[in-house]
Coordinates of C-alpha atoms in Angstrom, one line a residue:
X19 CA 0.0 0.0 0.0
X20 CA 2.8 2.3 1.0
X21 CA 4.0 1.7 -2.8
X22 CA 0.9 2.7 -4.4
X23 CA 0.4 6.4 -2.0
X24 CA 3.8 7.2 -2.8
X25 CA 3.5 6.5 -6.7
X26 CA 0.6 8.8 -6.2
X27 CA 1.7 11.3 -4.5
X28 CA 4.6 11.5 -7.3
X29 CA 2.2 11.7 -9.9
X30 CA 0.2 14.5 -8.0
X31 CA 3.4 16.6 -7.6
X32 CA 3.8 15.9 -11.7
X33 CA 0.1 16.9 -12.4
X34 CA 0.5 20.2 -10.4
X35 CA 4.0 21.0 -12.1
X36 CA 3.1 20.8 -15.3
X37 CA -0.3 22.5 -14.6
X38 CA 1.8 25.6 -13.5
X39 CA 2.8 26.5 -17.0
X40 CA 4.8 29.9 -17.4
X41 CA 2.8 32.6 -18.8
X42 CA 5.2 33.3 -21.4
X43 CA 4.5 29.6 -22.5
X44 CA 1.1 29.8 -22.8
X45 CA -0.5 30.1 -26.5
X46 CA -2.4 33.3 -26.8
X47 CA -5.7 33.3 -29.3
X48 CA -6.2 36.3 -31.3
X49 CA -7.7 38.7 -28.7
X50 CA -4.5 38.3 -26.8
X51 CA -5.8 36.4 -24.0
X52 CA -3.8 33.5 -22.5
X53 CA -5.3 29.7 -23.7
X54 CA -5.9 28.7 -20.1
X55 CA -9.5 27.4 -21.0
X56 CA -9.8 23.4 -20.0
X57 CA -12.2 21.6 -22.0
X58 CA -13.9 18.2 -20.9
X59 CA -13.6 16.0 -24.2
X60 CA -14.9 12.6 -25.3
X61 CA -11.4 11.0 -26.7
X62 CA -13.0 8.8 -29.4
X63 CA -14.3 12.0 -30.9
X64 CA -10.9 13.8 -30.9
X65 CA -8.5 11.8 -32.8
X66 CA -5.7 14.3 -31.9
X67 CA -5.9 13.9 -27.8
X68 CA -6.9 10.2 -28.7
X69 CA -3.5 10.0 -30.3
X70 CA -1.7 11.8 -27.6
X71 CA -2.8 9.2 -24.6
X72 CA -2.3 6.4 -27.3
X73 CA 1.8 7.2 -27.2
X74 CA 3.0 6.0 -24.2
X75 CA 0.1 3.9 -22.8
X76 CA 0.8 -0.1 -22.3
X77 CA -0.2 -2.1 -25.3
X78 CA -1.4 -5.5 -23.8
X79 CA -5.1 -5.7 -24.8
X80 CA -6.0 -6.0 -21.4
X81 CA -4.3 -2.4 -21.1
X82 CA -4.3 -0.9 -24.4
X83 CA -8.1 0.5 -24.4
X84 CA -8.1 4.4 -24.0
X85 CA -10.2 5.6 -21.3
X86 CA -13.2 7.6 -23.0
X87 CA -12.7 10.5 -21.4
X88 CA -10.3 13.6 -20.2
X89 CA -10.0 16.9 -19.6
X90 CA -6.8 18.9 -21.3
X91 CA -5.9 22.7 -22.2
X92 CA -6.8 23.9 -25.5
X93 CA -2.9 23.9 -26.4
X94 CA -3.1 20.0 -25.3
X95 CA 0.0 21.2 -22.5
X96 CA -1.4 19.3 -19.9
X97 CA -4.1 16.1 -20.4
X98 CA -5.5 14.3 -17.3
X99 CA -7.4 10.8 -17.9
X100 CA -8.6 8.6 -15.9
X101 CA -9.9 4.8 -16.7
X102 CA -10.5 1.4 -15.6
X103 CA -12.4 -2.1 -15.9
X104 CA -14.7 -4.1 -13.9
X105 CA -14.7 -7.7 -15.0
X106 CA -16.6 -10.5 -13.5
X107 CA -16.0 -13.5 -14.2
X108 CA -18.5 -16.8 -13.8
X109 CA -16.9 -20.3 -14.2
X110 CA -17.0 -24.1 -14.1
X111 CA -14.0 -26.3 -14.2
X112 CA -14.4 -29.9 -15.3
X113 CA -12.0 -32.5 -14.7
X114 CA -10.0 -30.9 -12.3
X115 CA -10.4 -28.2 -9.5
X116 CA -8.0 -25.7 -10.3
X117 CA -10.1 -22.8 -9.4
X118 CA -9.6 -23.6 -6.0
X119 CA -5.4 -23.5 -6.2
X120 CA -3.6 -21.0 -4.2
X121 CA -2.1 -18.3 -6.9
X122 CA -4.9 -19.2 -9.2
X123 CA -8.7 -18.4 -8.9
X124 CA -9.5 -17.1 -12.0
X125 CA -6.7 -17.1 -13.8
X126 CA -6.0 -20.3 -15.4
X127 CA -2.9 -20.9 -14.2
X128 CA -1.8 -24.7 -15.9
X129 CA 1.3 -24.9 -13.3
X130 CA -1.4 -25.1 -10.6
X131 CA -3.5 -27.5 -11.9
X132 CA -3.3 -30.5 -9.2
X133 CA -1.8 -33.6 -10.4
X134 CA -3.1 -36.0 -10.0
X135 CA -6.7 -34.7 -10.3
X136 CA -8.5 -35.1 -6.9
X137 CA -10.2 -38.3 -7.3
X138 CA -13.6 -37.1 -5.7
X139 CA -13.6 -33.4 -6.6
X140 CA -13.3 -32.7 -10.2
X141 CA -14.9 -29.6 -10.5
X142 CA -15.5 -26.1 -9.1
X143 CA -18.5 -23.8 -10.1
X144 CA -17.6 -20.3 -9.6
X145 CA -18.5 -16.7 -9.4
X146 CA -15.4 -13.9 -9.0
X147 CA -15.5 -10.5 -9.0
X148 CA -11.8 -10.2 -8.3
X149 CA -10.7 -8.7 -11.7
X150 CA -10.6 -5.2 -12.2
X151 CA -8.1 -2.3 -12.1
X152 CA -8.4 2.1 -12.2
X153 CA -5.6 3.7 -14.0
X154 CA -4.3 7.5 -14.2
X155 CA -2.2 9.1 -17.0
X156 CA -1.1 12.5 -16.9
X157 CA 0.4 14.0 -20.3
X158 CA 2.4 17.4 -20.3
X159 CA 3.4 19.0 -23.8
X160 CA 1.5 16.6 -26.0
X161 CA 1.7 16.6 -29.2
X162 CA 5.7 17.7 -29.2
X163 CA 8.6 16.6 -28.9
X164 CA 9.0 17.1 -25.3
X165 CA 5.6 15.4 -24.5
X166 CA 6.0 13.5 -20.9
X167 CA 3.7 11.2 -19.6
X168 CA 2.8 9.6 -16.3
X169 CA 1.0 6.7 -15.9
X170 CA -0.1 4.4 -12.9
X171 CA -2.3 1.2 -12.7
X172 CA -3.7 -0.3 -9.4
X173 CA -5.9 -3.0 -9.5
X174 CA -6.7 -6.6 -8.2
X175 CA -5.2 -10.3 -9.3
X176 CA -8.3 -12.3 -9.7
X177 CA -7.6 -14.5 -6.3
X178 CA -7.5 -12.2 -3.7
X179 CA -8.7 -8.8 -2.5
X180 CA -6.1 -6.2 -1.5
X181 CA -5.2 -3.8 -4.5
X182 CA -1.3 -3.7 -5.8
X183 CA 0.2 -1.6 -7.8
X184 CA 0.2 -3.4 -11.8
X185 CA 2.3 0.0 -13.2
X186 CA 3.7 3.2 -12.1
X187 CA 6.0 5.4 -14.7
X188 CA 7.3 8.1 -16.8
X189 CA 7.8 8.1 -19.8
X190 CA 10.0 11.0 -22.2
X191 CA 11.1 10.9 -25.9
X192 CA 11.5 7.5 -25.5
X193 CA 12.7 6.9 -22.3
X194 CA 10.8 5.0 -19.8
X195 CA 11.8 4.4 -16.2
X196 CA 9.9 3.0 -13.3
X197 CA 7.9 -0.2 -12.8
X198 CA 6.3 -1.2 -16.3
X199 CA 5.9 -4.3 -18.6
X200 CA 9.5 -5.9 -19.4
X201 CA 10.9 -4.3 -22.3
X202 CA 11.4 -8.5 -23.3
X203 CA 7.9 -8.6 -23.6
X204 CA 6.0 -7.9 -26.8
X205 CA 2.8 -6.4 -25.5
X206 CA 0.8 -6.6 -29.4
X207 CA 2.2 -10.4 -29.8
X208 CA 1.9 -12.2 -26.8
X209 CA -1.7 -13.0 -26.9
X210 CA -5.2 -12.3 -28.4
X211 CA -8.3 -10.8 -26.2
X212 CA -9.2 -13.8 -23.8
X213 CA -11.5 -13.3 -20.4
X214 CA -8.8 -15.5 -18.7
X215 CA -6.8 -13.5 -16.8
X216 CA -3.6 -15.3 -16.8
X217 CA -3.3 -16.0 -20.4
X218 CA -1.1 -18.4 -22.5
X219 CA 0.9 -20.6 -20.7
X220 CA 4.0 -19.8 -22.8
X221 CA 3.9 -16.2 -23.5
X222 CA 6.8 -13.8 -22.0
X223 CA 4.7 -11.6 -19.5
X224 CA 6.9 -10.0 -16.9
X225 CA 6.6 -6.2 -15.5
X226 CA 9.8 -5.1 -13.8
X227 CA 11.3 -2.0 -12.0
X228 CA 13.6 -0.4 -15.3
X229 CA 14.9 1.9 -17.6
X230 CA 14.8 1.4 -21.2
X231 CA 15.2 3.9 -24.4
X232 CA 13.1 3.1 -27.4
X233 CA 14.2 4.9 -30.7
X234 CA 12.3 6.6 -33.6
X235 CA 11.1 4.7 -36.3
X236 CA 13.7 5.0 -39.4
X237 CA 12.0 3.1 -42.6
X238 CA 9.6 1.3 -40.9
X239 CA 12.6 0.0 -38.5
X240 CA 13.2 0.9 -35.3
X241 CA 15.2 -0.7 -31.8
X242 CA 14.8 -0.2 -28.0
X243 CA 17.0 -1.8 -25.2
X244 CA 17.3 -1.1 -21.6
X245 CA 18.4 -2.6 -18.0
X246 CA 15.9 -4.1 -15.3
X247 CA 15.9 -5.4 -12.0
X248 CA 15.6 -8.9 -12.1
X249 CA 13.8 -11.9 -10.2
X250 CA 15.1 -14.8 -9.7
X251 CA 13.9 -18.7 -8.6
X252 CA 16.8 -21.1 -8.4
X253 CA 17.1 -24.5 -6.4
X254 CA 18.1 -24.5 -3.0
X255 CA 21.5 -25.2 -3.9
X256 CA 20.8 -29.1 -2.6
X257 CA 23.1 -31.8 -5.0
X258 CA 20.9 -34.3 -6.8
X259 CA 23.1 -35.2 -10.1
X260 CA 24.4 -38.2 -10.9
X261 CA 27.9 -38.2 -11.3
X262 CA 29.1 -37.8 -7.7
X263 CA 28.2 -39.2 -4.0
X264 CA 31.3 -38.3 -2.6
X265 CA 33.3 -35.2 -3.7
X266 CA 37.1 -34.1 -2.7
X267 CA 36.2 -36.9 0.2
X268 CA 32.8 -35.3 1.6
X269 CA 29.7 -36.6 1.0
X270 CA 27.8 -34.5 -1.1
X271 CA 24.0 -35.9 -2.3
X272 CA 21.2 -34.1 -1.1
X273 CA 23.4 -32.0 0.3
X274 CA 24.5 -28.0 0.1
X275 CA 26.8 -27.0 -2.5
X276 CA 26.1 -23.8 -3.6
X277 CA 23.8 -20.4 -2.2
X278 CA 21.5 -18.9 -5.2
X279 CA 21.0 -16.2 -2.2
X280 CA 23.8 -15.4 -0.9
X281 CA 25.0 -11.8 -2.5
X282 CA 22.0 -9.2 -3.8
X283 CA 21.8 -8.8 -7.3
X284 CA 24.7 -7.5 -8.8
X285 CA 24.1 -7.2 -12.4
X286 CA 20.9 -6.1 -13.9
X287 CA 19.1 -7.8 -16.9
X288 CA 19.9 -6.4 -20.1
X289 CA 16.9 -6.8 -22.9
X290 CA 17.0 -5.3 -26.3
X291 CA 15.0 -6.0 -29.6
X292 CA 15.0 -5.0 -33.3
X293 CA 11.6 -4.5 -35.3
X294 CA 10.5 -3.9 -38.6
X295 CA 6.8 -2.9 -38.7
X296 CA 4.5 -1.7 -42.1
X297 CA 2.1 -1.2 -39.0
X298 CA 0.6 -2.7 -35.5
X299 CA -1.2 -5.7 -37.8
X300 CA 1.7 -6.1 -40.0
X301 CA 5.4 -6.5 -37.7
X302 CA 8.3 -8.9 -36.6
X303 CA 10.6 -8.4 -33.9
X304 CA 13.5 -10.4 -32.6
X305 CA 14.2 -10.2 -28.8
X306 CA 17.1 -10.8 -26.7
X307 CA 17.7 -10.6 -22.8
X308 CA 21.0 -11.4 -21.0
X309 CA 20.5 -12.4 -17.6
X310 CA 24.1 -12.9 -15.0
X311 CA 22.5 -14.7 -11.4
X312 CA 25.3 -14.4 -8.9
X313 CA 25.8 -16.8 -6.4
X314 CA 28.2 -18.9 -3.4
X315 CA 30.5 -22.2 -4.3
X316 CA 29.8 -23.4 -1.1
X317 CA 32.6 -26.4 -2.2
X318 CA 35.2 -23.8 -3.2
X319 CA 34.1 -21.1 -0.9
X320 CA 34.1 -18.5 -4.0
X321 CA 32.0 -16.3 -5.2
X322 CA 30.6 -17.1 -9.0
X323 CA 28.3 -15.8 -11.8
X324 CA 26.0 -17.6 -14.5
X325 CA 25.0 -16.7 -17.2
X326 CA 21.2 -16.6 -18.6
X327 CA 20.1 -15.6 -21.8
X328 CA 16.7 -15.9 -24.2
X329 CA 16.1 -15.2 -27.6
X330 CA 12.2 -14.8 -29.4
X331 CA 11.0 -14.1 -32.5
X332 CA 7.5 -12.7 -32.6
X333 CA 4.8 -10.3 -34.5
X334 CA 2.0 -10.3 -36.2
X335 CA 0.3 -10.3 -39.5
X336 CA -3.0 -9.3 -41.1
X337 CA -3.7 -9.9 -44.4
X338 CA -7.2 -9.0 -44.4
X339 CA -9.1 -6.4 -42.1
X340 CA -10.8 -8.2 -40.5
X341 CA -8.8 -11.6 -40.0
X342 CA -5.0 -11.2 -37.8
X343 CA -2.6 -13.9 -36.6
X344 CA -0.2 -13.4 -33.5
X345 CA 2.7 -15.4 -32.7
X346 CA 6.0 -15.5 -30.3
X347 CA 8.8 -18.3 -30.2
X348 CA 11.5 -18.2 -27.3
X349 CA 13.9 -20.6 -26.2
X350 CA 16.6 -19.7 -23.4
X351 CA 18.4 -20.6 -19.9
X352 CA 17.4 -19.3 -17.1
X353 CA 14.4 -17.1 -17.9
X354 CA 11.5 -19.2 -16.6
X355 CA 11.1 -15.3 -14.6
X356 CA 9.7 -14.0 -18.1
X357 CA 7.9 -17.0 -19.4
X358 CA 4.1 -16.9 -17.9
X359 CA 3.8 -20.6 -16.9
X360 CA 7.3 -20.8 -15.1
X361 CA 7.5 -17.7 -13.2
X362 CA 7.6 -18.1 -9.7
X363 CA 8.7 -22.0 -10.2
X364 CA 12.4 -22.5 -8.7
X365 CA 14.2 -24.6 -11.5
X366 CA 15.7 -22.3 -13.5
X367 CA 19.1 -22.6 -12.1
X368 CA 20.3 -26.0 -10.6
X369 CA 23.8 -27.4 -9.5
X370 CA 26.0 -28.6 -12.3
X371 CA 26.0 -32.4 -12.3
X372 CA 29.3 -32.6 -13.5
X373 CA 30.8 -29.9 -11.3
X374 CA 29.5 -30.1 -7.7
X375 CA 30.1 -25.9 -6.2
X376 CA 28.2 -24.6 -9.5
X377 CA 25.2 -24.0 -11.1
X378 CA 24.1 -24.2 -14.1
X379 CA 20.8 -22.3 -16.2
X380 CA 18.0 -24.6 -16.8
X381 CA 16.7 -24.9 -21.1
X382 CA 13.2 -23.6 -21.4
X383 CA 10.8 -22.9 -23.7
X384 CA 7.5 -20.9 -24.9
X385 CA 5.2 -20.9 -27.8
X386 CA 2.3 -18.9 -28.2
X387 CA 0.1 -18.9 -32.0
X388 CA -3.2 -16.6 -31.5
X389 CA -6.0 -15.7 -34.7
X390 CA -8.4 -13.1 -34.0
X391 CA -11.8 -12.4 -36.5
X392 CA -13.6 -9.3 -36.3
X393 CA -17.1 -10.6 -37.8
X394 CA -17.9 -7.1 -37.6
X395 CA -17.8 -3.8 -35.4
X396 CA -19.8 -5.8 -32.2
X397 CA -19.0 -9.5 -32.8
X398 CA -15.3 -11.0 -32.4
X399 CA -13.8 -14.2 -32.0
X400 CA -10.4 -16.1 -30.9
X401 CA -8.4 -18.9 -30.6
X402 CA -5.2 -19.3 -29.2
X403 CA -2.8 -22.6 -28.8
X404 CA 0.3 -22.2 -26.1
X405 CA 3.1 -24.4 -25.2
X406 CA 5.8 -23.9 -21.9
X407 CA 8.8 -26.6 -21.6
X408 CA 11.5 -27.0 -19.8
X409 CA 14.0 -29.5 -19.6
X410 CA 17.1 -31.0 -17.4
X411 CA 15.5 -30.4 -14.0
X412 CA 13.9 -34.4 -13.6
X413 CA 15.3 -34.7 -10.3
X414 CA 15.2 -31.7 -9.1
X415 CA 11.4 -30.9 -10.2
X416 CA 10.5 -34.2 -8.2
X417 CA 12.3 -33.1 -4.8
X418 CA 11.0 -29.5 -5.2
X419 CA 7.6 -31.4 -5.9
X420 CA 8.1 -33.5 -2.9
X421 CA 9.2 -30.7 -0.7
X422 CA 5.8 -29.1 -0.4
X423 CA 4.0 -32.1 1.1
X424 CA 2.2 -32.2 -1.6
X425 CA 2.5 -34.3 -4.5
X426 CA 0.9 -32.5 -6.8
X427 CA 2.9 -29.2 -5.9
X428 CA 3.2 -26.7 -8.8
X429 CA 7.1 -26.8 -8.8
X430 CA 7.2 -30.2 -10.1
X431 CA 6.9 -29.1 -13.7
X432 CA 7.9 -30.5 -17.1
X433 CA 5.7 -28.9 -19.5
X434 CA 2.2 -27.6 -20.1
X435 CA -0.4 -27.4 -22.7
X436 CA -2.7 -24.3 -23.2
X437 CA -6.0 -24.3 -25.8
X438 CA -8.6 -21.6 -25.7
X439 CA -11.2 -20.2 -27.8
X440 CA -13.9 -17.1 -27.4
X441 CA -16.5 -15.0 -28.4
X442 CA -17.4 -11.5 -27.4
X443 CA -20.1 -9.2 -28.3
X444 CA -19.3 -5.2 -27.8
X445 CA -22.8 -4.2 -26.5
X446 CA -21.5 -0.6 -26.5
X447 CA -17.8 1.0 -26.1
X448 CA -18.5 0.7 -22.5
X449 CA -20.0 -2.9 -22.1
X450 CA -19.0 -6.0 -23.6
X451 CA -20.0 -10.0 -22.4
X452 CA -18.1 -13.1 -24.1
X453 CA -18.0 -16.7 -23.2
X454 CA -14.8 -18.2 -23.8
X455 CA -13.5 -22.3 -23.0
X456 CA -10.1 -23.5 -22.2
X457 CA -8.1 -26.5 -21.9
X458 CA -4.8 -27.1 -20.4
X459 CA -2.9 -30.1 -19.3
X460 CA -0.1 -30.4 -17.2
X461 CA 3.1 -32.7 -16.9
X462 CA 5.1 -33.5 -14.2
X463 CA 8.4 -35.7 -13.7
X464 CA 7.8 -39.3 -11.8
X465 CA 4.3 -38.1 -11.1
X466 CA 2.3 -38.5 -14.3
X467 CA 0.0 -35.7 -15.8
X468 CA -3.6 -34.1 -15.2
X469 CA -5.9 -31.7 -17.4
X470 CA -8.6 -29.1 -16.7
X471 CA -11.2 -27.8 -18.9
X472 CA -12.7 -24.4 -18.2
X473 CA -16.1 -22.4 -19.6
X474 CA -16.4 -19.1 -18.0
X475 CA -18.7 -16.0 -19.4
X476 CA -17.7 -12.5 -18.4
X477 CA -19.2 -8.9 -18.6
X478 CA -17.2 -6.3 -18.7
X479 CA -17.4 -2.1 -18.2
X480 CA -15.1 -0.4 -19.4
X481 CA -14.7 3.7 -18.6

């Protein structure tokens, strides 16, 4: 909470600094009076404030609607809007009860689904309220060259009530700095509109605290990179490989041999990209992201580094109005952090089977292929298919597994399946209801797999 007053008292202290504009600034009409008129607008009917808000706002779908209304000067120096979402969401799960999974309510989350399936529960009816967010955006000197905009997003995460801050930065001739979506990500590529909250099991969807430059767009091309903080999850540092029991004399299976935790991060994540876009429906980009975990030798008693890195290749394409295809392909080590599905799961750095002291950064993988069909201006529909794999981790997904107590605990994980398809119907620009079904399955190491189906219907307002 402390996070979210103080990102809004910031944004406060922006809105009242740009409102002082110096006289001398001010645009003067032709009586010679000073343009300090502010006008109440509808943004959908002004395509050049419209454009303005568009600039620096988030691009996810779930983000990328602009609010329908602001207020702004005549000379569009200062622009103040203010939007949000309500979204409830009613569900039945059949074949498994993932609704009722810590972390994943209604989100379908496929690392959470229980494996194996509960043998006398294997479903969960549902009603949740618990998706919905408010978002402010202040914009100084739009429509130049110096245009600067804040923005911050509060909101809840579908499973529980407290609000937490989603987004909270500024943004200046292409620099953006503060917490945001991952520069790694590609916000127009990683998914089509869906009601479920989580999304694609193999999409890269990460929001980080950074600083990243994005540069002007020179014949259609056009780069960006920048540094973040990172997250990692890493093993406990516990030995489980093959070729040793006994090392330099000592015993060493199932035992310490190196601290993932032991020195603060040290180097921060480095992701860049290159794109070539004829426009939004029509792009590719390829991604990069270096990532350096340091960590203890608790063998050698040194201090080492390891090196993770990913690589994507994503876009989309539209070759008719009304018909557009999305798509994203990574592979990497050590960025389960930015893949959906494996965030938060602590294999993606495990001691080196060969070389007891180190560790080493775990292969992994995500797919995501989305179509979206705009019948026409109220009806739309989608499909998505998503894959997330990673690999090398048998033992050690099995003893994380094992750890909780619980044996179908989300950190055993091999890969995951992810099949969805919608409809929605835009009752107005305000309110829109969809129905949407999902399938994902789940597999685990020594454990076998498990599935869940999902139909849900939503309505959702939209300001």
């Amino acid at each position: 909470m402390k996070h979210i007053l103080l990102s809004l008292a910031l944004l406060g202290t922006m809105t009242m600094a740009m409102g002082q504009t110096p006289k001398e600034e001010l645009a003067k009409d032709e009586s010679g009076n000073t343009n300090r008129k502010v006008s109440f607008v509808h943004v959908y009917k002004d395509s050049t404030v419209k454009d303005i808000i568009s600039q620096d706002r988030p691009q996810n779908f779930r983000d990328a609607q602009v609010p329908h209304f602001a207020i702004h000067t005549e000379d569009n120096k200062f622009i103040l809007t203010i939007g949000g979402e309500i979204q409830p969401i009613l569900g039945w799960d059949l074949g498994n009860e993932l609704y009722e999974r810590a972390g994943a309510g209604s989100g379908f989350v496929t690392q959470q689904i229980p494996v194996p399936a509960p043998r006398f529960k294997k479903s969960d009816f549902y009603i949740n309220g618990l998706n919905g967010n408010v978002s402010l955006q202040v914009v100084g000197f739009g429509g130049t060259a110096n245009q600067i905009t804040g923005f911050i997003k509060v909101g809840t995460d579908g499973w529980s009530n407290p609000i937490k801050l989603k987004s909270a930065y500024v943004a200046w001739r292409g620099i953006k700095a503060g917490l945001a979506t991952s520069l790694f990500e590609d916000e127009l590529a990683c998914q089509p509109p869906m009601i479920d909250p989580e999304g694609p099991s193999g999409e890269v969807s990460a929001s980080n605290y950074l600083i990243n430059y994005t540069s002007p767009v020179f014949n259609g091309f056009r780069a960006a990179i920048g540094v973040e903080i990172p997250t990692f999850n890493s093993s406990n540092g516990r030995y489980l490989g093959r070729d040793y029991k006994v090392f330099q004399g000592k015993d060493i299976l199932d035992q310490p041999v190196c601290d993932p935790t032991a020195y603060n991060q040290m180097v921060p994540d480095i992701p860049l990209w290159v794109e070539w876009a004829k426009d939004d429906g029509n792009r590719i980009r390829v991604s990069g992201i270096l990532r350096t975990l340091t960590y203890r030798d608790l063998i050698a008693q040194k201090r080492r580094t390891v090196m993770g890195w990913g690589v994507m290749l994503s876009g989309n394409f539209t070759p008719i109005r009304q018909l557009s295809f999305c798509a994203q392909a990574i592979y990497g080590k050590g960025i389960g952090n930015y893949i959906q599905d494996m965030a938060g799961v602590p294999l993606s750095f495990t001691p080196a089977s060969a070389d007891p002291g180190y560790l080493k950064a775990t292969p992994q993988m995500g797919l995501v292929f989305g179509v979206t069909w705009n019948i026409n201006k109220r009806w739309q529909m989608n499909a998505v298919y998503s894959m997330s794999r990673m690999w090398d981790v048998d033992t050690y997904a099995y003893a994380e597994g094992m750890a909780e107590g619980n044996t179908g605990a989300f950190n055993n994980y091999r890969y995951c399946n992810y099949v969805g398809a919608n409809v929605f119907y835009n009752i107005s620009s305000f309110f829109q209801v969809g129905m949407e079904y999902i399938y994902g399955q789940r597999k685990t190491y020594y454990q076998g797999s498990a599935h869940d189906s999902r139909i849900s219907a939503a309505v959702a307002f939209t300001i």
